[in-house]
Short mmCIF file of C-alpha atoms in Angstrom, two decimals:
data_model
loop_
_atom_site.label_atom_id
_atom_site.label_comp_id
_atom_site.label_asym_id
_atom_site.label_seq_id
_atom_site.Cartn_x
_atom_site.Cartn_y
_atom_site.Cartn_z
CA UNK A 26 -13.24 36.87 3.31
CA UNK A 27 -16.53 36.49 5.91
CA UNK A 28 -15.26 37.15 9.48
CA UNK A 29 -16.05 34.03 11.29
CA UNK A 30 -14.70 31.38 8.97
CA UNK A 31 -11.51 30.26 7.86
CA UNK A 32 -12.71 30.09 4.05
CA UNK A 33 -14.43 31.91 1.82
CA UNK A 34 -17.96 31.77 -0.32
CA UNK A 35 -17.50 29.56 -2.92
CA UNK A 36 -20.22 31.06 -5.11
CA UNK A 37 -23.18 33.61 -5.37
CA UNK A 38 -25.87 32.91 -3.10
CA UNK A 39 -28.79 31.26 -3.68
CA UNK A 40 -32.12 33.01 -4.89
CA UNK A 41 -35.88 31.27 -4.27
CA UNK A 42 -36.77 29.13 -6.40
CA UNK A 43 -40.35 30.68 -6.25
CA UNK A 44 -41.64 33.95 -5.59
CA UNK A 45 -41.95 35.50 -2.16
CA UNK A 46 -43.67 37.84 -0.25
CA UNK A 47 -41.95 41.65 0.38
CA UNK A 48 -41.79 40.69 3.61
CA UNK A 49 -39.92 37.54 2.88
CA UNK A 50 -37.78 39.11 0.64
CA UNK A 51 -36.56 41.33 3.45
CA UNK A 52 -36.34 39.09 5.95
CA UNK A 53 -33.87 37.10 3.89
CA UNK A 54 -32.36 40.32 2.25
CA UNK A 55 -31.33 41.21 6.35
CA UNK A 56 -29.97 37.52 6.73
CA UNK A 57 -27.99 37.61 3.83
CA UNK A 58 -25.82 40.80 4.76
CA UNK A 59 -25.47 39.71 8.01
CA UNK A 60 -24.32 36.09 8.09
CA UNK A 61 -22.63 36.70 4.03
CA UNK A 62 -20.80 39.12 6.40
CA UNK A 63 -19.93 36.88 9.16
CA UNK A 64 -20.00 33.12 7.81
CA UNK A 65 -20.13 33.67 4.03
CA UNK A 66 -23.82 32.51 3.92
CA UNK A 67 -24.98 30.98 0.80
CA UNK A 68 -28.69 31.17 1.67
CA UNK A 69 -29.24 27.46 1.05
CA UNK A 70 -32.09 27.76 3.84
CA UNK A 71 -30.77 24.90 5.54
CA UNK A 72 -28.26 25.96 8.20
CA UNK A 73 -26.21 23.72 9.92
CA UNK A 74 -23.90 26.63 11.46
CA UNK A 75 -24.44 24.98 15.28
CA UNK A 76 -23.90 21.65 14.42
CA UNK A 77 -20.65 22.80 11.76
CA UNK A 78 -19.07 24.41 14.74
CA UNK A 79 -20.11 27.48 13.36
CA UNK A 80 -18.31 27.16 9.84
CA UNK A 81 -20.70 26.52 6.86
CA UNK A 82 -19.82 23.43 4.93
CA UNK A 83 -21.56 25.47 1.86
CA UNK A 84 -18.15 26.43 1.40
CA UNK A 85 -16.68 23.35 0.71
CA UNK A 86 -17.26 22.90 -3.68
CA UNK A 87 -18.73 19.42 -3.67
CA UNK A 88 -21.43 21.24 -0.74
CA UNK A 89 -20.66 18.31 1.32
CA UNK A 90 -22.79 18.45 4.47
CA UNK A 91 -21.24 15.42 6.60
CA UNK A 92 -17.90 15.34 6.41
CA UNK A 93 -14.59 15.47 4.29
CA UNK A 94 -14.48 13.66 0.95
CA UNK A 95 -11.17 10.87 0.72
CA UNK A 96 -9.75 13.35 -1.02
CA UNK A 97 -9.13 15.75 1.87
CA UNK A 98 -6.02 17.49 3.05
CA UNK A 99 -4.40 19.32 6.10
CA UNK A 100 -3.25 21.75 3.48
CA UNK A 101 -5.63 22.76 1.12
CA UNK A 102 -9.03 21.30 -1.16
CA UNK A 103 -8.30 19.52 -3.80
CA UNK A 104 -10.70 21.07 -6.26
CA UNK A 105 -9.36 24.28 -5.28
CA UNK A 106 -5.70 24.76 -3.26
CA UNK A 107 -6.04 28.19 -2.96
CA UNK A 108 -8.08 28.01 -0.11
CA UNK A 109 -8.18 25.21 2.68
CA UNK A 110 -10.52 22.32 3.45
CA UNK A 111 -13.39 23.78 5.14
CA UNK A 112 -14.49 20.37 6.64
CA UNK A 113 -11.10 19.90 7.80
CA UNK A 114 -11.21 23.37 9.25
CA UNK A 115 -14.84 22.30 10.85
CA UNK A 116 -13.25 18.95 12.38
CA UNK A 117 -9.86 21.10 13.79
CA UNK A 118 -12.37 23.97 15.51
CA UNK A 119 -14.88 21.32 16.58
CA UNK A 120 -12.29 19.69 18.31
CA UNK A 121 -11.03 22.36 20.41
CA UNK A 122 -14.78 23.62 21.24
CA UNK A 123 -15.30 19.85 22.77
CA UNK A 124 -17.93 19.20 19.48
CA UNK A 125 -16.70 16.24 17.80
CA UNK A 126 -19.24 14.14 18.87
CA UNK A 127 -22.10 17.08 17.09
CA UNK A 128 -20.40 15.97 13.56
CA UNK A 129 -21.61 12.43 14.01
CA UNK A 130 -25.17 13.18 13.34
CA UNK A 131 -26.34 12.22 9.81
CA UNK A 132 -27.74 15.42 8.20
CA UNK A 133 -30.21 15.68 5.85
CA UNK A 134 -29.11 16.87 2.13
CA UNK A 135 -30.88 20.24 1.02
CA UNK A 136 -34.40 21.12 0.62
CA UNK A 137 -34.26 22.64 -2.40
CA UNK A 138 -38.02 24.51 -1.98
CA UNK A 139 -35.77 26.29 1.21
CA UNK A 140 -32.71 27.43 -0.99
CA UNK A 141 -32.95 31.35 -1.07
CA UNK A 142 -35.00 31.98 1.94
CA UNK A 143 -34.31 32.94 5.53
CA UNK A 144 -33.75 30.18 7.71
CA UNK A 145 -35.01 32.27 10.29
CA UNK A 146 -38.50 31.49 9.03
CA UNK A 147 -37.67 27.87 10.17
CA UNK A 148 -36.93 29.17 13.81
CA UNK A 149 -39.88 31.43 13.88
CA UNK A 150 -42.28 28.50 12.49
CA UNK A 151 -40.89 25.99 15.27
CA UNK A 152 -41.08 28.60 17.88
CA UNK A 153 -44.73 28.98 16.99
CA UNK A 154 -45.48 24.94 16.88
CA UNK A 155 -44.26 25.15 20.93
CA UNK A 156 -46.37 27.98 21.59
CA UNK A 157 -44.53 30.97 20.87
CA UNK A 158 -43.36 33.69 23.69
CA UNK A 159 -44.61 31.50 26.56
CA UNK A 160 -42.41 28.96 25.49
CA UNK A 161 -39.20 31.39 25.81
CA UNK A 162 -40.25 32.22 29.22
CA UNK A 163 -40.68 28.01 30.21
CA UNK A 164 -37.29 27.88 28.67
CA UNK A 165 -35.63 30.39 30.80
CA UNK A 166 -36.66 29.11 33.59
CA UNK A 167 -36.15 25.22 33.35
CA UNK A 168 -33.86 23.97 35.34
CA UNK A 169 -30.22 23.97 33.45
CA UNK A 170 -30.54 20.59 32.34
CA UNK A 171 -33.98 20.71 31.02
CA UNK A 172 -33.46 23.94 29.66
CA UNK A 173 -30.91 21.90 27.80
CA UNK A 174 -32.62 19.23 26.43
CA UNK A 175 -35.40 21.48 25.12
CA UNK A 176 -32.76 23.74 23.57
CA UNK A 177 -30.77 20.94 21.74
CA UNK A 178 -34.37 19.41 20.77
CA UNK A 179 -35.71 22.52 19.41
CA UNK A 180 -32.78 22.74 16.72
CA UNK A 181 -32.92 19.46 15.77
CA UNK A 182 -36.62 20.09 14.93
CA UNK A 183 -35.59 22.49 12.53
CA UNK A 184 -32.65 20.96 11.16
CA UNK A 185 -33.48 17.32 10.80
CA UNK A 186 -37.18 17.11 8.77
CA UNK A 187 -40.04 14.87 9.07
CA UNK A 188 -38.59 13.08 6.01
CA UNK A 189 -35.02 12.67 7.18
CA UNK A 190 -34.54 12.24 10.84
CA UNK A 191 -31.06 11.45 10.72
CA UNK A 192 -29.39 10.65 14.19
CA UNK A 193 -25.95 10.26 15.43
CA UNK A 194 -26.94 6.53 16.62
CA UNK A 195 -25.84 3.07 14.63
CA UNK A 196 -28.38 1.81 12.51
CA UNK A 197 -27.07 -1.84 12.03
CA UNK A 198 -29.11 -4.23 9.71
CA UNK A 199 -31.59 -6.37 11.43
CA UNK A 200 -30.82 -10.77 10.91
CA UNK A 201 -31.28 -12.20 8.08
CA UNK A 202 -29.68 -14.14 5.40
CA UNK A 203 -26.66 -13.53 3.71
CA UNK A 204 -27.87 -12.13 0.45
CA UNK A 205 -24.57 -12.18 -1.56
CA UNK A 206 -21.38 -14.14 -1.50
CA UNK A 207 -19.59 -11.22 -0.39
CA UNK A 208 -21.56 -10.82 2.48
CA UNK A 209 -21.92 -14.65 3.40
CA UNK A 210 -17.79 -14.68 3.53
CA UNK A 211 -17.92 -11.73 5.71
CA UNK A 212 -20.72 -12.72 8.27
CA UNK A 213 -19.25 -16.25 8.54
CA UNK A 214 -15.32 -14.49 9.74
CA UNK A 215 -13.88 -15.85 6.51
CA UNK A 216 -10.93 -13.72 4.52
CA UNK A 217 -12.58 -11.90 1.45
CA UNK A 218 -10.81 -11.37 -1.54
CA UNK A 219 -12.53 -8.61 -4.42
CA UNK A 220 -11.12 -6.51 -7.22
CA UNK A 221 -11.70 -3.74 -9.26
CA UNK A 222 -11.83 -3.33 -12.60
CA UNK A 223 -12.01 -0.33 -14.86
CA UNK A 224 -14.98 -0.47 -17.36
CA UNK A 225 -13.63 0.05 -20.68
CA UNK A 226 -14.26 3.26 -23.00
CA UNK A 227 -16.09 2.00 -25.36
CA UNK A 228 -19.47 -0.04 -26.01
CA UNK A 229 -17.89 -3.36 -27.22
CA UNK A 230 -18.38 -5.43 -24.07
CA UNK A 231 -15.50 -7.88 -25.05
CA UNK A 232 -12.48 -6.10 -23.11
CA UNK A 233 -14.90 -6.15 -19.90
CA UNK A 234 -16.07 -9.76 -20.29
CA UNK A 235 -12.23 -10.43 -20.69
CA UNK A 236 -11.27 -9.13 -17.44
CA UNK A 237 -14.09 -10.23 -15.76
CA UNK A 238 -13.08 -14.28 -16.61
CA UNK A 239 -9.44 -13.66 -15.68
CA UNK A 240 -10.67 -12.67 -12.14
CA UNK A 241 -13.46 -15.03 -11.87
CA UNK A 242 -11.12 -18.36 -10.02
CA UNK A 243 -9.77 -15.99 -7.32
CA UNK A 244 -12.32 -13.42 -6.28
CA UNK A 245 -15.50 -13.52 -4.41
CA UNK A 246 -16.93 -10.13 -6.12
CA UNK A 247 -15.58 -7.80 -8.61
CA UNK A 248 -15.92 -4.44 -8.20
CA UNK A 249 -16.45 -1.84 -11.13
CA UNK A 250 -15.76 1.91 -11.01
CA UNK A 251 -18.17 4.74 -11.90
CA UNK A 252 -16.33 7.15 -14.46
CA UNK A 253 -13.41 7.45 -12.28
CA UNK A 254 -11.39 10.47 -11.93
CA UNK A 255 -14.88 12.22 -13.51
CA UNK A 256 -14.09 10.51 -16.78
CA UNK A 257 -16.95 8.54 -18.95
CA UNK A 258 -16.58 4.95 -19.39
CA UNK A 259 -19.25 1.93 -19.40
CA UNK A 260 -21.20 2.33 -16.59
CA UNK A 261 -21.02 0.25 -13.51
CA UNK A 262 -24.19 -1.20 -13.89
CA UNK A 263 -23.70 -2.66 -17.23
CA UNK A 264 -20.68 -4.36 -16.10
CA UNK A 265 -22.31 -5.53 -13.20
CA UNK A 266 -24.96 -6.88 -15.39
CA UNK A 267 -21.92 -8.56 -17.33
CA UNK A 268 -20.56 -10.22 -14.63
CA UNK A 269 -23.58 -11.78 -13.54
CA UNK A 270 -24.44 -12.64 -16.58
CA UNK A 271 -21.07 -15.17 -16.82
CA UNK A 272 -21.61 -16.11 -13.36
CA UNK A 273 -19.21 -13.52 -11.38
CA UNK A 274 -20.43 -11.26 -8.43
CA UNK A 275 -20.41 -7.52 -8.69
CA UNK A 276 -20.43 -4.67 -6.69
CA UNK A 277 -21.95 -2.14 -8.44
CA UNK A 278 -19.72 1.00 -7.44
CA UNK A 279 -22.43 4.43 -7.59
CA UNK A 280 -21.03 7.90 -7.15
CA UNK A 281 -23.26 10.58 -5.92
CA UNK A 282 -21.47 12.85 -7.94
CA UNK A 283 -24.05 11.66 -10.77
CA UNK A 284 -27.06 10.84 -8.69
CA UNK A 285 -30.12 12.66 -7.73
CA UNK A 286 -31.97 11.59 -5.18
CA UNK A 287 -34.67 10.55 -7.23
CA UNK A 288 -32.42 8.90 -9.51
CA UNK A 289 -30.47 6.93 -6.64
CA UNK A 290 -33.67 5.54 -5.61
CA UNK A 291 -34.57 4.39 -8.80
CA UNK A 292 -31.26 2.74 -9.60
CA UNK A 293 -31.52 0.55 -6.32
CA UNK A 294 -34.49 -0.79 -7.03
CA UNK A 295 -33.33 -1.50 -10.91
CA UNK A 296 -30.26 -3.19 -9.83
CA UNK A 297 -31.70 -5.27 -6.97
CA UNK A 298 -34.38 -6.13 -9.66
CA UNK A 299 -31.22 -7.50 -11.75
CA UNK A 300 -29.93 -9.66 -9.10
CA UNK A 301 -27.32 -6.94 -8.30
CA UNK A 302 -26.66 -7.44 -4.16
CA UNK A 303 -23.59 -5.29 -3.71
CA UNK A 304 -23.23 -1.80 -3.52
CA UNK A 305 -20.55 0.58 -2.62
CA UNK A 306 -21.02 3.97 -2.00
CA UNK A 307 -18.59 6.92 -3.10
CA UNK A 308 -18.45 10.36 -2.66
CA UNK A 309 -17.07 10.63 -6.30
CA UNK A 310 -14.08 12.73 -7.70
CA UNK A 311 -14.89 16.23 -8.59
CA UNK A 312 -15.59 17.16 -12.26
CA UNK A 313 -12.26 19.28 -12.23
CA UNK A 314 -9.96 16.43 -12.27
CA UNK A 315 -11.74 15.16 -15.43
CA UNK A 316 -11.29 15.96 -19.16
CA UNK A 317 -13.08 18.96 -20.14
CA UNK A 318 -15.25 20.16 -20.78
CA UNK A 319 -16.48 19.67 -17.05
CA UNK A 320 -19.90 19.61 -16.10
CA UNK A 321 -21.70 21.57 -13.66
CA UNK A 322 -19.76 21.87 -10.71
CA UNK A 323 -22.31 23.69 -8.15
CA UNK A 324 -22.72 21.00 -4.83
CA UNK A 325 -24.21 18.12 -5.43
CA UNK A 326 -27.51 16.35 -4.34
CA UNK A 327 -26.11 13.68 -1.89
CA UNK A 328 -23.43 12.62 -0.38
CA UNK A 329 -22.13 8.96 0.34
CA UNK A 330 -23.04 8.78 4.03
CA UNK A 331 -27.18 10.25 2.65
CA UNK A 332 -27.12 7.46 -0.06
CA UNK A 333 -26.25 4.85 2.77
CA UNK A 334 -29.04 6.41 4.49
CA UNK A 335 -31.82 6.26 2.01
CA UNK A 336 -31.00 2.72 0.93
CA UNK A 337 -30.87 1.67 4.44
CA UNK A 338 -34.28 3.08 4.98
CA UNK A 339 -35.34 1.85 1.96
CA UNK A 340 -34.21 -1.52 2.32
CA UNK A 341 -35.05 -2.02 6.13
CA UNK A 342 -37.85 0.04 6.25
CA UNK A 343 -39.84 -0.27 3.40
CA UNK A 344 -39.88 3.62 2.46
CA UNK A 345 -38.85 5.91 -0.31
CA UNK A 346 -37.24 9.24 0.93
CA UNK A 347 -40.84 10.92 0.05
CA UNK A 348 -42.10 8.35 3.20
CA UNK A 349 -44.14 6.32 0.87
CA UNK A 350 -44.30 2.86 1.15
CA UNK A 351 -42.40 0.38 -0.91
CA UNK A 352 -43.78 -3.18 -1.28
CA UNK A 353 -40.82 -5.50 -2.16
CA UNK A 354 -37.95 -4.37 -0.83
CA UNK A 355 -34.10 -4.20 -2.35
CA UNK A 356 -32.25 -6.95 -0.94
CA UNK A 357 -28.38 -5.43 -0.92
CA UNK A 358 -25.39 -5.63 0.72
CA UNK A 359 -24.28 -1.84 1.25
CA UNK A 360 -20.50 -0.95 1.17
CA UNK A 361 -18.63 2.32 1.90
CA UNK A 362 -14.79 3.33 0.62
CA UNK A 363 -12.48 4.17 3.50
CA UNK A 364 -9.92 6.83 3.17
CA UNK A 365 -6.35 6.15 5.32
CA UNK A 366 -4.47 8.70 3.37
CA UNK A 367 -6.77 11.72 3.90
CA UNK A 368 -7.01 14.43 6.30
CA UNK A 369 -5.79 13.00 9.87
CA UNK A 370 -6.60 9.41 10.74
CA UNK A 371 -8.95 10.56 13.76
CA UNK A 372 -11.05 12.41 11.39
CA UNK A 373 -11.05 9.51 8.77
CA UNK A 374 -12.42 7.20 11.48
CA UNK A 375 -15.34 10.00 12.81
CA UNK A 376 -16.03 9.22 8.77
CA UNK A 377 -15.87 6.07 8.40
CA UNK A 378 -17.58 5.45 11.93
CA UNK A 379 -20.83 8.04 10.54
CA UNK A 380 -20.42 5.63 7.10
CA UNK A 381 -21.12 2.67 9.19
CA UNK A 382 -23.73 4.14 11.74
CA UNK A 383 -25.70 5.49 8.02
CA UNK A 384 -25.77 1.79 6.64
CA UNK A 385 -22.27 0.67 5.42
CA UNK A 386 -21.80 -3.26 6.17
CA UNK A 387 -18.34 -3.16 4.85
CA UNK A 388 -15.11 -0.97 4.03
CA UNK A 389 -13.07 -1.09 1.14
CA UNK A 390 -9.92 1.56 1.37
CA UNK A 391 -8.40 3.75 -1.11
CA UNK A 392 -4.91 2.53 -2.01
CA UNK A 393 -1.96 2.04 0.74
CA UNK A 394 1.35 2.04 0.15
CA UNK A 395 2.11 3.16 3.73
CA UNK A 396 2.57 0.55 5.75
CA UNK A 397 2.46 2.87 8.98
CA UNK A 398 0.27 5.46 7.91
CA UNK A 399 -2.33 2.66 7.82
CA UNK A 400 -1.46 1.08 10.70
CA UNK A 401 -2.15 4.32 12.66
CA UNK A 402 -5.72 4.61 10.58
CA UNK A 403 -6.73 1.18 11.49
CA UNK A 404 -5.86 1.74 14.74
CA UNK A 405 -8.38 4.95 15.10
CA UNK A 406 -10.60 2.83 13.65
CA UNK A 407 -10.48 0.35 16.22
CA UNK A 408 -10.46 2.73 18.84
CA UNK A 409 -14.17 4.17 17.17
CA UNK A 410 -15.02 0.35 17.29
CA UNK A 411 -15.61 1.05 13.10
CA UNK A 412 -13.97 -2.81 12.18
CA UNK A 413 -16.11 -5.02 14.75
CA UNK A 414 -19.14 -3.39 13.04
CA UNK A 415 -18.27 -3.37 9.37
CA UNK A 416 -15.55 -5.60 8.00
CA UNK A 417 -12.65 -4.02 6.26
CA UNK A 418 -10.68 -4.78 3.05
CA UNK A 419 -7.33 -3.03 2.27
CA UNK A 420 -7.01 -1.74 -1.15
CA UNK A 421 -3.92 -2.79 -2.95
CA UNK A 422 -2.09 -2.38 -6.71
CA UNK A 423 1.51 -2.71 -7.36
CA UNK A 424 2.48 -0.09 -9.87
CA UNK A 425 3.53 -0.19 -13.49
CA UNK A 426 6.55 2.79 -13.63
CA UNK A 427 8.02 5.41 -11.99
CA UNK A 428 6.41 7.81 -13.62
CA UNK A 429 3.26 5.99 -12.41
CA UNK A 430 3.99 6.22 -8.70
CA UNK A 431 5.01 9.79 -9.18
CA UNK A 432 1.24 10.48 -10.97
CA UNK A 433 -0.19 8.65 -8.21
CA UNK A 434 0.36 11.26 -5.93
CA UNK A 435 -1.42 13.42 -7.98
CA UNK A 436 -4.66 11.65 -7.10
CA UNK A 437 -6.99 12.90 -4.08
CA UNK A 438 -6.41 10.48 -1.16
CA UNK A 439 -3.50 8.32 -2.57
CA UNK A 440 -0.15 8.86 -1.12
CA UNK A 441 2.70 7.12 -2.56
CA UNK A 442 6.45 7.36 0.12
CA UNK A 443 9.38 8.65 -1.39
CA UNK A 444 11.37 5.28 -0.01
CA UNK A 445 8.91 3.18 -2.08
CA UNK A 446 9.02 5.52 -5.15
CA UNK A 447 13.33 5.53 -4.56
CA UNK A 448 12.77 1.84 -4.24
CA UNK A 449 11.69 1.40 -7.56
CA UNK A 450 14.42 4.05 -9.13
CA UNK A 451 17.10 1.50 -7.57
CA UNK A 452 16.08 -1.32 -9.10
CA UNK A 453 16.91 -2.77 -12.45
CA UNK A 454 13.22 -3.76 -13.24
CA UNK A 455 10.83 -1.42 -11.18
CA UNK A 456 7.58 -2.52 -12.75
CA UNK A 457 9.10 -6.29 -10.84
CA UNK A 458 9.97 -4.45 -7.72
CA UNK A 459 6.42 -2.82 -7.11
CA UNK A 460 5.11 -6.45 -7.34
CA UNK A 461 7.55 -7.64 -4.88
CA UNK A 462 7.05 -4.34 -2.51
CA UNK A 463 3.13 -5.12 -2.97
CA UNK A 464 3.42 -9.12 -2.01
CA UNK A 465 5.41 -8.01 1.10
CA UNK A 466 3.17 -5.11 1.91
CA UNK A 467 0.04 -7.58 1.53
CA UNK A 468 2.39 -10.19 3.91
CA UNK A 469 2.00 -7.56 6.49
CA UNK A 470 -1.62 -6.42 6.31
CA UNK A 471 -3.40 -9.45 5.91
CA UNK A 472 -1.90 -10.41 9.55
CA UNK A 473 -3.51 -7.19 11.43
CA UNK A 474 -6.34 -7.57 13.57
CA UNK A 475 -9.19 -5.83 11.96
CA UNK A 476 -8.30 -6.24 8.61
CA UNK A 477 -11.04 -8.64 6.95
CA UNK A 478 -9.85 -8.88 3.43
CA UNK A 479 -8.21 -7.63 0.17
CA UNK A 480 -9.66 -5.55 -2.62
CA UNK A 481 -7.05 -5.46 -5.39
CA UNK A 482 -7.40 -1.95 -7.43
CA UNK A 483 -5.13 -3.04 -10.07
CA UNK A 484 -5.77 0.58 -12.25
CA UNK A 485 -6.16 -0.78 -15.23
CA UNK A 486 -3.55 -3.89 -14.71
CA UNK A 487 -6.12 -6.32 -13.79
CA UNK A 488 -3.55 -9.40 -15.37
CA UNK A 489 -0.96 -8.85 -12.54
CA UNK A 490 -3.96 -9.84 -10.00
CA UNK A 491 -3.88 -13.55 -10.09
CA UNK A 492 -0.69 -13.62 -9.70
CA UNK A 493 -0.74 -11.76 -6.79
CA UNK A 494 -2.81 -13.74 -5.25
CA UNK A 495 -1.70 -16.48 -6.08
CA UNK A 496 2.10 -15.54 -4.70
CA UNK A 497 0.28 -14.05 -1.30
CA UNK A 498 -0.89 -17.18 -0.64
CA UNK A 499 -4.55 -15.42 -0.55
CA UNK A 500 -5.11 -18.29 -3.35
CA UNK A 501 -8.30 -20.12 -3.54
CA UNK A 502 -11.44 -21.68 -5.61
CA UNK A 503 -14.16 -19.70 -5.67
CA UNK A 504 -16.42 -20.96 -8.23
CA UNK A 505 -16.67 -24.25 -5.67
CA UNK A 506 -17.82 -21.74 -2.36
#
């Protein structure tokens, strides 16, 4: 294990994609054995040590460069609990250096042309661009708090590129027009109601259509899952397509687990070009908890808080991440996932706070089934002043069985209580009891402050949702709205 961080490499470090010089090669040969030795070093050429509190988020499998997925834990990674969350590590040492506020800064995902060479040639190049050794000796002897700024401006130079330019600053959409129901319920204070279904696993589009209609009276948008729990099904597009197609709203659910950059830029413009207008942005679960056999599971391209980014820039300013120009725009309402049962509620709100401050215009949770937990995660929230900016909607789903609820906690960033599990065990007819333990759990939410809605993530028991509705007294047309 490296001697500066709590984890270990995950993998081999990079080599260059290209060739280099001798001298190159030695330069990064001399950074590898020193920082593999000290911080496990990948070599990805894009070090974020001083921003990371001086832990490499290369460690963490899914390469994650701005925070914890919603499946994070105190205790271990999910993908791998023999060794702990490194970005929970980075948030728990951040926090007693006094640097929670340098993990709010939206950082850029690899340059791929850098993976494999020194990052050291970044420093040296910069140093140059400010006029070398003359430049040291101007910095030395500013004043302490110019010798400050120039410091922290010189590394964000190196880390943040032309390209990219992510800040630590909200980025809020400018007025306009509601350009989805969704969003036209949200901006006008109303109480939004959306659920999810699961696209089927197969190419006949009748089980999906069915679904969809059941929903259709109660909901203002359906959402659809991308291969959840890294497991193939119809993609979310198609049933978005489907939806619209009978007159339903989607939100197209996209999980950068599958996207490259290229590809999630693409994508946007196809489904805005559809009539698509929602779009929530995931993480994604890691190929591990799928079937195999599991695809590659080296870090991935993006993250959810980047794809925020790009879309936002692509929708607001007119630009493709390559900086060139893009002449009719995407028109879509962007959405995040919130995550109340992961990690510690402070560091789900820094999240959820950088999701917002990327691009997100709304929050839809992971499932609750405790009461307080949540409570003390909306709370954080409001304390980050996350909810004022971006409306929230709990995520909700009575359970089938036992056995179910037991599964459930199986699942990274779903917690199910013993006392509601027990609950169920007690009673005659549990699959009735979850119902009646998720009518008087939505009784409770619906009346905190902060909480904007209801996204009903029935897993695969989309029939129970009107009724729950219905019974909540969340009940209303839509099709006349």
């Amino acid at each position: 294990m490296p001697g500066l961080t709590p984890g270990r490499r995950w993998q081999a470090a990079y080599r260059p994609f290209k060739n280099t010089s001798p001298a190159e090669k030695l330069e990064a040969g001399i950074e590898r054995a020193l920082k593999g030795a000290i911080w496990g070093c990948r070599m990805c050429g894009n070090c974020l040590l001083q921003e990371t509190a001086f832990i490499c988020p290369m460690e963490c499998p899914k390469g994650l460069r701005n925070g914890p997925c919603g499946g994070s834990t105190p205790e271990h990674c999910y993908v791998d609990a023999t060794r702990p969350c490194i970005w929970f590590k980075i948030y728990e040492r951040a926090e007693k250096m006094g640097r929670l506020d340098r993990l709010m800064e939206v950082l850029p995902p690899l340059d791929w042309d850098k993976t494999g060479t020194s990052a050291f040639a970044d420093l040296r190049h910069n140093l140059k661009a400010h006029g070398g050794l003359p430049a040291v000796w101007r910095l030395i002897t500013a004043r302490p708090e110019e010798r400050q700024r120039k410091w922290e401006r010189f590394f964000y130079e190196v880390r943040q590129p032309d390209w990219w330019q992510g800040d630590a600053l909200p980025h809020p959409a400018p007025p306009h027009e509601p350009v989805s129901r969704l969003e036209r319920v949200l901006s006008q204070g109303g109480f939004a109601i959306t659920a999810e279904i699961s696209p089927p696993v197969t190419a006949d589009p009748a089980e999906a259509v069915k679904k969809i209609l059941m929903l259709k009276e109660y909901v203002d948008a359906v959402n659809f899952t991308d291969s959840p729990s890294a497991t193939p099904r119809m993609s979310s597009l198609a049933c978005a397509l489907i939806a619209l197609q009978i007159g339903v709203e989607p939100v197209l659910q996209v999980a950068a687990r599958d996207r490259t950059r290229m590809g999630l830029q693409g994508e946007v413009l196809g489904a805005a070009a559809l009539g698509i207008r929602n779009i929530l942005c995931l993480t994604g679960d890691h190929p591990r908890t799928g079937p195999p056999p599991n695809g590659r599971m080296d870090i991935w391209d993006l993250d959810a808080i980047q794809m925020l980014w790009i879309m936002r820039q692509m929708r607001d300013e007119g630009r493709f991440l390559d900086c060139r120009e893009i002449k009719c725009v995407p028109q879509v309402h962007l959405g995040a996932a919130g995550s109340p049962n992961s990690s510690t509620p402070l560091i789900q709100a820094i999240r959820e706070e950088k999701k917002v401050n990327a691009g997100a215009q709304f929050l839809q949770t992971n499932l609750i089934f405790d009461y307080e937990r949540f409570v003390d995660y909306l709370e954080a929230l409001e304390r980050r002043d996350v909810t004022t900016r971006a409306p929230l909607l709990a995520g909700i789903s009575p359970i089938r069985s036992v056995k179910a609820a037991r599964f459930m906690n199986n699942i990274p960033g779903v917690r199910v209580p013993e006392a509601y599990i027990k609950r169920m065990e007690s009673s005659a007819d549990p699959k009735e009891e979850s119902v009646q333990m998720t009518l008087e759990l939505i009784d409770k939410i619906k009346r905190l402050p902060g909480v904007r809605g209801m996204h009903f993530m029935s897993v695969t028991w989309e029939s129970i949702v009107p009724r729950l509705i219905k019974e909540s007294g969340l009940g209303r047309s839509v099709s006349s709205e």
